[in-house]
Amino acid sequence: MPILQRLFSLEGKTALVTGGATGIGRMIATALAGAGARVLIASRKAEACEAAAAAINAEGHPGTVEGFAGDVSSEAGIATLAEAVEARTDRLEILFNNAGVSWGAPLETFPHAAWQKVMDVNVAGLFTVTQRLLPLLEASSTPDDPARIVNLGSVMGSAPLGQNVYSYAASKAAVHHLTRCLAKELAGRHVTVNAFAPGPFQSKMTAFATGTDEQAAAVGRGVPLGRIGSPDDIAGAALFLCGRGGAYITGAILPIDGGIAVETGHELFEEA
């Protein structure tokens, strides 16, 4: 078998990507399907997931994508999501905890409710989805080819970038630490747990700063490598961690940020 196929092919594997209809989640789903995986994508809006799945499938990837509704903001929603996954598969090789929300407001008016909403989705939701789907992940795991969990953190979880993102930045720092906690606990069950820490990418969440090519270029000028991220940057990281090439990596927080995390005192979006 050619080395690239041996290390990065995902043929025969099933993956779930929460929040997979748009933004980085859609980039991940496209990459996994391109490597041959069966990909389930879920978000609050079933129609958006179904449309995204149809669009990705129309691109002719060797894998297939299926979209359906899935809300990770409550325990009941997660139970319904898990039941939908269990109805479709009895094994899950890959789980991308990508769903997330943000909230921006000045310090003086930042609402208490913003903490509960953001932490419920970004941290508690991530944990409970993992907890609920762990039996499916363990059903597919082996010492040589462990099941994979990848959580979506953020460069803002490691570096004080931007303004008015108190709950979001704190939630992503929690995601990074939770990733390490789960990696330690699940290693003996042959499940790896890693996280992405992306910098700026074009997505619905960053549309205020990267929604046009001009805005994206302005933000990119503040990145050490001189540009914002592209879908291929996400795809490469996803295939690395989920393919055979990433089987010996767990507890890693992978920066996909063009070098931002190595700088300090930098306001990423101030020029946008």
Coordinates of C-alpha atoms in Angstrom, one line a residue:
M1 CA 0.0 0.0 0.0
P2 CA 1.4 3.5 -0.9
I3 CA 2.6 5.3 2.2
L4 CA 0.3 8.3 1.8
Q5 CA -2.7 6.0 1.7
R6 CA -1.5 3.9 4.6
L7 CA -0.9 6.9 6.8
F8 CA -3.8 9.2 5.9
S9 CA -6.6 7.1 4.3
L10 CA -9.8 6.9 6.4
E11 CA -11.6 4.3 4.2
G12 CA -14.0 2.2 6.2
K13 CA -14.1 4.7 9.2
T14 CA -17.2 6.6 10.4
A15 CA -16.9 10.1 11.9
L16 CA -19.2 12.5 13.6
V17 CA -18.6 16.3 13.2
T18 CA -20.7 18.5 15.4
G19 CA -21.4 21.9 14.0
G20 CA -20.4 20.5 10.7
A21 CA -22.6 22.5 8.3
T22 CA -20.5 25.6 8.2
G23 CA -17.1 27.1 8.8
I24 CA -14.3 24.9 10.2
G25 CA -16.7 22.1 10.8
R26 CA -17.6 21.9 7.1
M27 CA -13.9 22.1 6.2
I28 CA -13.3 19.1 8.5
A29 CA -16.3 17.1 7.1
T30 CA -15.1 17.7 3.6
A31 CA -11.6 16.6 4.4
L32 CA -12.7 13.4 6.1
A33 CA -15.0 12.5 3.2
G34 CA -12.1 13.2 0.8
A35 CA -10.1 10.6 2.6
G36 CA -12.8 8.0 2.3
A37 CA -14.7 8.2 5.6
R38 CA -18.4 8.1 6.2
V39 CA -19.1 11.4 7.8
L40 CA -22.1 12.3 10.0
I41 CA -22.6 16.1 10.5
A42 CA -25.0 17.5 13.0
S43 CA -26.0 21.0 14.1
R44 CA -29.1 22.7 15.4
K45 CA -30.6 23.3 11.9
A46 CA -31.3 20.0 10.1
E47 CA -31.9 21.8 6.8
A48 CA -28.4 23.4 6.9
C49 CA -26.8 20.0 7.6
E50 CA -28.7 18.2 4.9
A51 CA -27.8 20.9 2.4
A52 CA -24.1 20.9 3.4
A53 CA -24.0 17.1 3.1
A54 CA -25.5 17.2 -0.3
A55 CA -23.0 19.8 -1.5
I56 CA -20.0 17.9 -0.2
N57 CA -21.3 14.7 -1.7
A58 CA -21.7 16.4 -5.0
E59 CA -18.0 17.2 -5.1
G60 CA -17.3 13.5 -5.7
H61 CA -15.4 12.5 -2.6
P62 CA -14.8 8.7 -2.1
G63 CA -16.5 9.0 1.3
T64 CA -20.1 10.0 2.0
V65 CA -21.7 12.7 4.2
E66 CA -25.0 12.6 5.9
G67 CA -26.5 15.6 7.8
F68 CA -29.2 15.7 10.5
A69 CA -30.2 17.9 13.5
G70 CA -28.2 17.8 16.7
D71 CA -28.2 20.3 19.5
V72 CA -25.3 20.1 22.0
S73 CA -26.5 23.0 24.2
S74 CA -28.5 20.8 26.6
E75 CA -28.4 17.3 28.1
A76 CA -31.7 16.4 26.4
G77 CA -30.4 17.7 23.0
I78 CA -27.2 15.6 23.4
A79 CA -29.3 12.5 24.3
T80 CA -31.3 13.0 21.1
L81 CA -28.1 13.5 19.1
A82 CA -26.5 10.4 20.5
E83 CA -29.7 8.4 19.7
A84 CA -29.5 9.6 16.1
V85 CA -25.9 8.5 15.8
E86 CA -26.6 5.1 17.3
A87 CA -29.4 4.6 14.9
R88 CA -27.0 5.1 12.0
T89 CA -23.9 3.2 13.2
D90 CA -22.7 0.8 16.0
R91 CA -19.1 2.1 15.7
L92 CA -17.5 5.5 15.7
E93 CA -13.9 5.8 14.8
I94 CA -13.7 9.6 14.9
L95 CA -15.4 12.3 16.9
F96 CA -14.9 16.0 16.1
N97 CA -16.3 18.2 18.9
N98 CA -16.5 21.2 16.7
A99 CA -19.8 22.9 17.7
G100 CA -19.3 26.2 19.5
V101 CA -20.7 29.6 20.2
S102 CA -19.3 33.0 21.1
W103 CA -20.5 36.2 22.7
G104 CA -19.0 39.7 22.5
A105 CA -19.8 42.6 24.7
P106 CA -17.9 45.3 26.6
L107 CA -16.7 44.5 30.1
E108 CA -19.2 46.8 31.8
T109 CA -22.2 45.3 30.0
F110 CA -21.1 41.7 29.5
P111 CA -24.1 39.7 30.7
H112 CA -24.0 36.9 33.3
A113 CA -26.1 34.8 31.0
A114 CA -23.4 34.8 28.3
W115 CA -21.3 32.7 30.6
Q116 CA -23.8 29.9 30.9
K117 CA -24.7 29.8 27.2
V118 CA -21.0 29.7 26.0
M119 CA -19.8 27.3 28.7
D120 CA -22.8 25.0 28.2
V121 CA -22.0 24.5 24.5
N122 CA -18.3 24.9 24.3
V123 CA -17.3 22.9 27.4
A124 CA -20.1 21.0 29.1
G125 CA -21.6 20.1 25.7
L126 CA -18.3 18.8 24.5
F127 CA -17.8 16.7 27.6
T128 CA -21.3 15.2 27.6
V129 CA -21.2 14.4 23.8
T130 CA -17.9 12.6 24.4
Q131 CA -19.2 10.8 27.5
R132 CA -22.4 9.7 25.7
L133 CA -20.6 8.4 22.6
L134 CA -17.7 6.8 24.3
P135 CA -19.1 3.3 24.0
L136 CA -19.3 3.7 20.2
L137 CA -15.7 4.9 20.1
E138 CA -14.4 2.1 22.3
A139 CA -16.2 -0.4 20.0
S140 CA -13.9 0.6 17.2
S141 CA -10.6 1.2 19.1
T142 CA -7.5 -1.0 19.1
P143 CA -4.0 -0.5 20.4
D144 CA -2.6 0.0 16.9
D145 CA -5.5 2.1 15.6
P146 CA -7.1 4.0 18.5
A147 CA -10.4 5.8 18.1
R148 CA -9.9 9.6 17.8
I149 CA -11.5 12.5 19.5
V150 CA -10.5 16.0 18.3
N151 CA -11.9 19.1 20.1
L152 CA -12.1 22.5 18.7
G153 CA -10.1 24.9 20.9
S154 CA -8.8 28.3 19.7
V155 CA -5.7 30.4 19.7
M156 CA -7.7 32.6 22.1
G157 CA -7.6 29.8 24.6
S158 CA -3.9 30.3 24.9
A159 CA -3.2 33.9 24.0
P160 CA -5.1 37.1 25.1
L161 CA -6.2 38.2 21.6
G162 CA -9.1 40.4 20.7
Q163 CA -11.5 42.2 23.0
N164 CA -14.9 41.5 24.6
V165 CA -14.6 37.7 24.3
Y166 CA -14.4 36.9 28.0
S167 CA -16.6 33.8 28.1
Y168 CA -15.4 32.5 24.7
A169 CA -11.7 32.8 25.5
A170 CA -12.1 31.2 28.9
S171 CA -14.2 28.4 27.4
K172 CA -11.5 27.6 24.9
A173 CA -8.8 27.6 27.6
A174 CA -11.1 25.1 29.4
V175 CA -11.3 23.0 26.2
H176 CA -7.6 22.8 26.0
H177 CA -7.3 21.6 29.6
L178 CA -10.2 19.2 29.3
T179 CA -8.6 17.8 26.3
R180 CA -5.5 16.9 28.3
C181 CA -7.6 15.5 31.1
L182 CA -9.5 13.2 28.8
A183 CA -6.4 12.2 26.9
K184 CA -4.8 10.9 30.1
E185 CA -8.0 9.1 31.2
L186 CA -8.8 7.5 27.9
A187 CA -5.3 6.4 26.8
G188 CA -5.8 3.1 28.5
R189 CA -9.0 2.6 26.5
H190 CA -7.2 3.1 23.2
V191 CA -8.9 6.5 22.5
T192 CA -6.7 9.5 21.6
V193 CA -7.9 13.0 22.5
N194 CA -6.4 16.1 20.9
A195 CA -7.5 19.6 20.1
F196 CA -7.1 22.2 17.3
A197 CA -6.3 25.7 18.3
P198 CA -7.1 27.6 15.1
G199 CA -6.3 31.2 14.4
P200 CA -8.4 33.3 12.0
F201 CA -10.4 31.4 9.3
Q202 CA -13.4 32.5 7.3
S203 CA -16.4 31.3 9.1
K204 CA -19.8 32.4 10.3
M205 CA -18.3 33.1 13.8
T206 CA -15.6 35.4 12.4
A207 CA -17.7 37.0 9.6
F208 CA -17.5 40.3 11.5
A209 CA -13.8 40.4 10.8
T210 CA -13.2 38.1 7.8
G211 CA -16.5 38.3 5.9
T212 CA -15.0 40.0 2.8
D213 CA -11.7 39.4 1.0
E214 CA -10.6 42.8 2.0
Q215 CA -11.3 42.1 5.7
A216 CA -9.6 38.7 5.5
A217 CA -6.5 40.3 4.0
A218 CA -6.5 43.0 6.7
V219 CA -6.6 40.3 9.4
G220 CA -4.0 38.3 7.6
R221 CA -1.5 41.1 7.7
G222 CA -1.5 40.7 11.5
V223 CA -0.6 37.0 11.3
P224 CA 3.1 36.2 11.3
L225 CA 2.7 34.0 8.1
G226 CA 0.9 36.9 6.4
R227 CA -2.6 35.3 5.8
I228 CA -5.6 33.8 7.4
G229 CA -6.1 30.0 7.4
S230 CA -7.5 28.1 4.4
P231 CA -9.6 24.9 4.2
D232 CA -6.4 22.9 3.3
D233 CA -4.8 24.0 6.5
I234 CA -7.6 22.4 8.5
A235 CA -7.8 19.4 6.2
G236 CA -4.1 18.6 6.6
A237 CA -4.3 18.7 10.4
A238 CA -7.5 16.6 10.4
L239 CA -6.1 13.9 8.3
F240 CA -2.9 13.8 10.3
L241 CA -4.6 13.3 13.6
C242 CA -7.2 10.9 12.4
G243 CA -5.1 8.8 10.0
R244 CA -2.6 6.2 10.9
G245 CA 0.1 8.9 11.0
G246 CA -1.4 10.4 14.1
A247 CA -2.1 7.2 16.1
Y248 CA 0.7 7.8 18.6
I249 CA -0.4 11.4 19.5
T250 CA -2.7 12.3 22.4
G251 CA -3.1 15.3 24.6
A252 CA -1.8 17.7 22.0
I253 CA -3.1 21.2 21.4
L254 CA -2.3 21.7 17.7
P255 CA -1.9 25.4 16.8
I256 CA -3.2 26.1 13.3
D257 CA -2.7 29.8 13.6
G258 CA 0.1 31.0 11.3
G259 CA 2.4 31.7 14.3
I260 CA 0.1 33.9 16.3
A261 CA 0.4 31.9 19.5
V262 CA 4.2 32.6 19.7
E263 CA 3.5 36.4 19.8
T264 CA 2.3 38.3 22.8
G265 CA 0.4 41.6 23.1
H266 CA -1.2 41.2 19.7
E267 CA -4.7 42.4 18.9
L268 CA -5.6 40.1 16.0
F269 CA -8.8 41.8 14.7
E270 CA -7.9 45.5 15.4
E271 CA -7.2 46.3 11.7
A272 CA -10.4 44.7 10.5

